[in-house]
Coordinates of C-alpha atoms and ligand atoms in Angstrom, one line a residue:
M88 CA -7.2 21.4 11.1
L89 CA -3.6 20.2 10.1
K90 CA -4.5 16.4 10.2
N91 CA -7.6 17.3 8.1
M92 CA -5.2 19.0 5.4
F93 CA -3.1 16.1 4.7
S94 CA -5.6 13.8 5.3
L95 CA -6.4 11.4 2.2
K96 CA -9.3 10.0 4.0
G97 CA -12.1 9.1 1.6
K98 CA -9.8 9.3 -1.4
T99 CA -8.8 6.2 -3.8
T100 CA -4.7 6.5 -5.0
L101 CA -3.4 5.2 -7.9
I102 CA -0.1 4.1 -7.8
T103 CA 2.0 2.8 -10.8
G104 CA 5.2 0.8 -10.4
G105 CA 3.8 -0.1 -6.9
N106 CA 5.1 -3.7 -6.6
Q107 CA 8.6 -2.8 -5.4
G108 CA 10.7 0.3 -4.6
I109 CA 9.4 3.7 -4.2
G110 CA 5.9 3.1 -5.3
K111 CA 5.5 0.3 -2.7
C112 CA 7.4 2.4 0.1
I113 CA 4.5 5.6 -0.4
A114 CA 1.6 3.3 -1.3
R115 CA 1.8 2.1 2.5
Y116 CA 2.2 5.8 3.7
L117 CA -0.8 6.9 1.2
A118 CA -2.9 4.0 3.0
D119 CA -1.4 5.4 6.4
A120 CA -2.9 8.5 5.3
G121 CA -6.2 7.0 4.9
S122 CA -6.3 6.6 1.2
D123 CA -7.8 3.4 -0.6
I124 CA -5.1 1.9 -3.0
V125 CA -5.0 0.6 -6.6
I126 CA -1.7 -0.4 -7.9
F127 CA -0.8 -0.9 -11.9
D128 CA 2.2 -2.8 -12.3
L129 CA 4.2 -5.2 -14.7
N130 CA 3.8 -7.5 -12.2
D131 CA 1.1 -9.1 -10.1
A132 CA 0.7 -6.7 -6.9
T133 CA -2.0 -8.6 -5.6
K134 CA -0.3 -9.9 -2.4
T135 CA 1.3 -6.2 -2.0
A136 CA -2.4 -5.0 -2.4
E137 CA -3.8 -7.5 0.3
N138 CA -1.0 -6.5 2.7
I139 CA -1.5 -2.9 2.9
A140 CA -5.7 -3.7 3.1
E141 CA -4.8 -5.8 6.1
E142 CA -2.0 -3.3 7.7
F143 CA -4.2 -0.2 7.3
Q144 CA -7.6 -1.4 7.1
V145 CA -7.9 0.4 3.7
R146 CA -9.3 -1.0 0.5
A147 CA -6.7 -1.8 -2.1
A148 CA -6.7 -3.6 -5.7
A149 CA -3.9 -4.4 -8.2
Y150 CA -4.0 -4.9 -12.2
I151 CA -1.1 -5.8 -14.1
C152 CA -0.5 -2.9 -16.8
D153 CA 2.0 -2.0 -18.6
V154 CA 2.3 1.7 -18.9
T155 CA 3.6 1.9 -22.2
N156 CA 0.2 0.7 -23.4
P157 CA -2.8 2.9 -23.6
T158 CA -5.5 0.3 -23.9
M159 CA -4.3 -1.9 -21.2
I160 CA -4.4 1.4 -19.0
K161 CA -7.9 2.3 -20.2
E162 CA -9.2 -0.9 -19.4
C163 CA -7.3 -1.3 -16.1
M164 CA -8.1 2.1 -15.3
N165 CA -12.0 1.2 -16.5
A166 CA -11.9 -1.8 -14.1
A167 CA -10.4 0.0 -11.2
V168 CA -13.1 2.9 -11.5
K169 CA -15.9 0.1 -11.5
K170 CA -14.3 -1.7 -8.3
M171 CA -13.0 1.2 -6.2
G172 CA -15.7 3.5 -7.1
G173 CA -13.8 6.2 -8.6
L174 CA -10.4 7.6 -8.6
D175 CA -9.0 10.8 -6.9
C176 CA -5.1 10.8 -6.9
L177 CA -2.3 9.6 -9.0
F178 CA 1.2 8.9 -8.0
N179 CA 2.6 8.3 -11.6
N180 CA 5.7 6.7 -10.8
A181 CA 6.6 3.5 -13.2
G182 CA 10.3 3.9 -14.4
I183 CA 13.3 2.2 -15.8
S184 CA 17.0 2.9 -16.4
I185 CA 19.4 1.5 -18.8
H186 CA 23.1 2.6 -18.9
G187 CA 25.2 2.8 -21.9
D188 CA 27.9 4.4 -24.3
T189 CA 25.7 6.7 -26.8
I190 CA 28.1 5.4 -29.4
E191 CA 27.4 1.9 -28.7
A192 CA 23.8 2.1 -27.5
K193 CA 21.0 0.1 -29.4
P194 CA 17.7 2.2 -30.8
E195 CA 15.6 -0.2 -28.6
D196 CA 17.2 0.7 -25.5
W197 CA 16.8 4.5 -26.0
L198 CA 13.2 3.7 -27.1
A199 CA 12.5 1.1 -24.2
V200 CA 13.5 3.9 -21.5
V201 CA 12.0 6.9 -22.9
N202 CA 8.6 4.9 -23.8
V203 CA 8.2 4.0 -20.0
N204 CA 9.8 7.1 -18.2
L205 CA 7.9 9.6 -20.4
N206 CA 5.7 8.0 -22.7
G207 CA 4.2 5.9 -19.8
I208 CA 3.8 8.9 -17.6
Y209 CA 1.9 10.6 -20.7
H210 CA -0.5 7.8 -21.3
V211 CA -1.2 7.2 -17.3
A212 CA -1.6 10.9 -17.3
Q213 CA -4.0 11.8 -20.0
A214 CA -6.3 8.8 -19.2
F215 CA -6.4 10.1 -15.4
G216 CA -6.9 13.6 -16.5
R217 CA -9.7 12.3 -19.3
Y218 CA -11.3 10.0 -16.4
L219 CA -11.8 13.2 -14.0
I220 CA -12.3 15.8 -16.3
T221 CA -15.1 14.3 -18.0
N222 CA -16.4 13.5 -14.9
G223 CA -16.3 16.6 -13.8
K224 CA -13.9 15.7 -11.2
K225 CA -11.0 17.6 -9.2
G226 CA -8.0 15.4 -8.1
T227 CA -4.6 15.6 -7.9
I228 CA -1.4 13.4 -9.8
V229 CA 2.3 13.6 -8.7
N230 CA 4.6 12.7 -11.4
T231 CA 8.0 10.6 -10.3
A232 CA 10.6 12.4 -12.1
S233 CA 14.4 12.7 -10.6
M234 CA 17.1 14.7 -9.8
S235 CA 18.8 13.5 -13.3
A236 CA 16.1 15.8 -15.0
S237 CA 18.3 18.9 -13.7
I238 CA 21.7 17.5 -13.4
V239 CA 23.9 15.0 -15.4
N240 CA 24.9 11.8 -13.3
I241 CA 28.2 10.6 -13.2
P242 CA 30.3 8.5 -13.9
Q243 CA 27.3 6.0 -15.1
I244 CA 26.2 7.3 -18.7
Q245 CA 22.7 7.3 -19.0
P246 CA 21.3 10.0 -21.5
S247 CA 18.0 8.4 -22.4
Y248 CA 17.1 8.2 -18.4
N249 CA 18.0 12.0 -18.0
A250 CA 16.2 13.1 -21.2
S251 CA 13.0 10.8 -20.3
K252 CA 13.0 12.7 -16.8
A253 CA 13.9 16.2 -17.9
G254 CA 10.5 15.6 -20.1
V255 CA 8.5 14.3 -17.1
V256 CA 9.4 17.7 -15.4
H257 CA 8.2 19.9 -18.3
L258 CA 5.2 17.6 -19.2
T259 CA 4.4 18.1 -15.5
K260 CA 4.2 21.7 -16.0
S261 CA 2.2 21.6 -19.1
L262 CA -0.2 19.6 -17.7
A263 CA -0.4 21.9 -14.6
V264 CA -1.3 24.8 -17.0
E265 CA -3.7 23.1 -18.9
W266 CA -5.7 21.7 -16.2
A267 CA -5.4 24.5 -14.1
D268 CA -9.0 25.8 -14.2
K269 CA -10.4 22.4 -14.4
G270 CA -9.2 21.4 -10.7
V271 CA -6.8 19.1 -11.5
R272 CA -2.9 20.0 -10.3
V273 CA -0.1 18.4 -11.3
N274 CA 3.5 18.3 -9.8
C275 CA 6.4 16.2 -9.7
I276 CA 8.8 14.6 -7.4
S277 CA 12.8 14.6 -8.1
P278 CA 14.4 12.1 -5.7
G279 CA 18.2 11.9 -6.1
Y280 CA 19.8 8.2 -4.8
M281 CA 17.3 6.3 -3.1
K282 CA 17.9 3.0 -1.7
T283 CA 15.5 0.6 -3.8
E284 CA 15.7 -2.4 -6.2
M285 CA 16.7 -0.3 -8.9
T286 CA 19.6 1.2 -7.7
A287 CA 20.4 -2.3 -5.7
R288 CA 21.1 -3.7 -9.0
E289 CA 24.4 -1.7 -9.4
T290 CA 27.7 -2.3 -7.9
K291 CA 28.8 -1.5 -4.6
E292 CA 31.5 0.5 -5.9
L293 CA 29.4 2.5 -8.2
R294 CA 26.8 3.4 -5.2
D295 CA 30.2 4.3 -2.9
L296 CA 31.0 6.7 -5.6
W297 CA 27.6 8.2 -5.4
I298 CA 27.8 8.3 -1.9
S299 CA 30.9 10.3 -2.1
K300 CA 29.2 13.0 -4.1
I301 CA 26.0 13.7 -1.7
P302 CA 26.6 16.3 0.6
F303 CA 24.2 14.5 3.0
G304 CA 26.6 11.6 2.7
R305 CA 24.2 8.8 2.2
M306 CA 21.4 7.3 -0.2
G307 CA 17.8 8.1 0.7
E308 CA 15.3 6.1 2.0
P309 CA 12.0 5.6 0.1
D310 CA 10.5 6.6 3.3
E311 CA 11.8 10.3 3.0
L312 CA 9.9 11.0 0.0
A313 CA 6.1 9.9 1.7
G314 CA 6.2 13.7 3.1
A315 CA 6.4 15.3 -0.2
V316 CA 3.9 12.9 -2.0
I317 CA 1.3 13.3 0.4
Y318 CA 1.8 16.8 0.9
L319 CA 1.1 17.2 -3.1
L320 CA -1.5 14.8 -3.6
S321 CA -3.6 16.3 -0.6
D322 CA -5.4 19.7 0.4
A323 CA -2.3 20.7 2.1
S324 CA -1.2 22.1 -1.0
T325 CA -4.2 23.2 -2.8
Y326 CA -2.3 26.4 -4.3
T327 CA 0.5 24.4 -5.8
S328 CA 0.6 23.2 -9.2
G329 CA 3.4 22.4 -11.9
L330 CA 6.1 22.4 -9.1
D331 CA 9.1 20.1 -9.1
M332 CA 9.7 18.8 -5.5
I333 CA 13.7 17.9 -5.5
V334 CA 14.4 15.5 -2.5
D335 CA 18.1 14.4 -3.1
G336 CA 20.2 15.0 0.1
C337 CA 21.9 18.6 -1.6
Y338 CA 23.1 16.6 -4.7
T339 CA 21.5 19.4 -7.0
V340 CA 22.7 22.4 -4.6
V341 CA 26.6 21.9 -5.2
Ligands
NDP150 P1 12.1 -0.2 -9.0 O1 12.7 -0.8 -9.9 O2 12.6 -0.5 -8.0 O3 10.4 -0.1 -9.1 C1 9.9 0.4 -10.7 C2 8.7 -0.8 -10.3 O4 8.1 0.0 -11.9 C3 8.3 -2.1 -10.8 O5 8.1 -2.8 -9.7 C4 8.8 -2.5 -12.2 O6 8.2 -3.4 -12.6 C5 7.7 -1.4 -12.6 N1 7.8 -0.9 -14.0 C6 8.8 -1.1 -14.8 N2 8.1 -0.7 -16.0 C7 6.7 -1.0 -16.0 C8 5.6 -0.7 -16.9 N3 6.2 -0.4 -18.3 N4 4.7 -0.8 -16.3 C9 4.1 -0.8 -15.2 N5 5.4 -1.0 -14.4 C10 6.4 -0.9 -14.4 O7 12.4 1.5 -9.1 P2 12.3 2.6 -8.2 O8 11.2 2.0 -7.1 O9 13.6 2.6 -7.4 O10 11.7 3.8 -8.9 C11 10.7 4.3 -9.0 C12 10.5 5.5 -10.1 O11 11.6 6.3 -9.1 C13 11.2 5.6 -11.3 O12 10.4 6.4 -11.8 C14 12.6 6.0 -11.3 O13 13.2 6.5 -12.2 C15 12.4 7.1 -10.0 N6 13.3 7.4 -9.6 C16 14.3 6.4 -8.6 C17 15.3 6.7 -8.0 C18 16.1 5.9 -7.5 O14 17.4 6.3 -7.1 N7 15.6 4.7 -6.7 C19 16.2 8.2 -8.1 C20 15.1 9.1 -8.8 C21 14.2 8.6 -9.6 P3 10.0 -4.6 -13.1 O15 10.4 -5.0 -11.6 O16 9.0 -5.8 -13.4 O17 10.4 -3.9 -14.0

């Protein structure tokens, strides 16, 4: 009973930003839960997809797709549906961050972050929802927001990131209500500081400062998000939509 509830067997999940970091890590867990895998990333994720297919004995495909480009998303989604025979779940995860003082910031930096983190989430969710609803299919979406949607990180200055992630949380709730009677559930996860390529780019001094503010006393491993994503994508959460699940080692609790 319990195993079936969390199983993704017979499903195909699209993961954006799945060539590294959280996306790549979660893609492996979704495959382990039985799902076939489709990766959209700016970079060619063919090798990642091949490795997942071999390790978990599922089907996997990869497409170079910029989530800020609705035409490209449509083309890649059509190709993925044709190749895989359909799509059922979406882990809408690609995101970027640019730090910088607001007084000094260039307009293009603001636009770049909002374009990937908020517009990108919207464009992919829209194309996926459109595909499901016009085909009379049910499905589930998990968007990646951030604890930065609820708090302002310090000491780094990142208003574009924080605002874009707050937008993702409310977009999630809005789509959850809009599609509630269509059998499409939309939730999001809000990770705290996780060990990925994104955070590895920062200095050790900054990471140590973050760690000193996290009640758990450490950054999270991307693996520690897998349970939340599988719960929200699977039949274990059939009465849950519009939820923002914060997974942050207690950072936002204090
Ligand atoms: P990474 O930078 O490690 O991975 C992000 C992936 O998304 C990369 O492969 C990247 O490609 C890809 N990507 C970036 N822009 C686009 C685009 N326009 N279209 C398609 N793919 C794109 O980040 P994380 O794994 O750390 O982060 C994943 C998500 O989790 C993001 O939304 C992030 O904001 C969020 N998050 C991360 C936290 C953390 O501490 N790491 C905390 C809270 C939330 P490329 O490498 O070429 O840029």
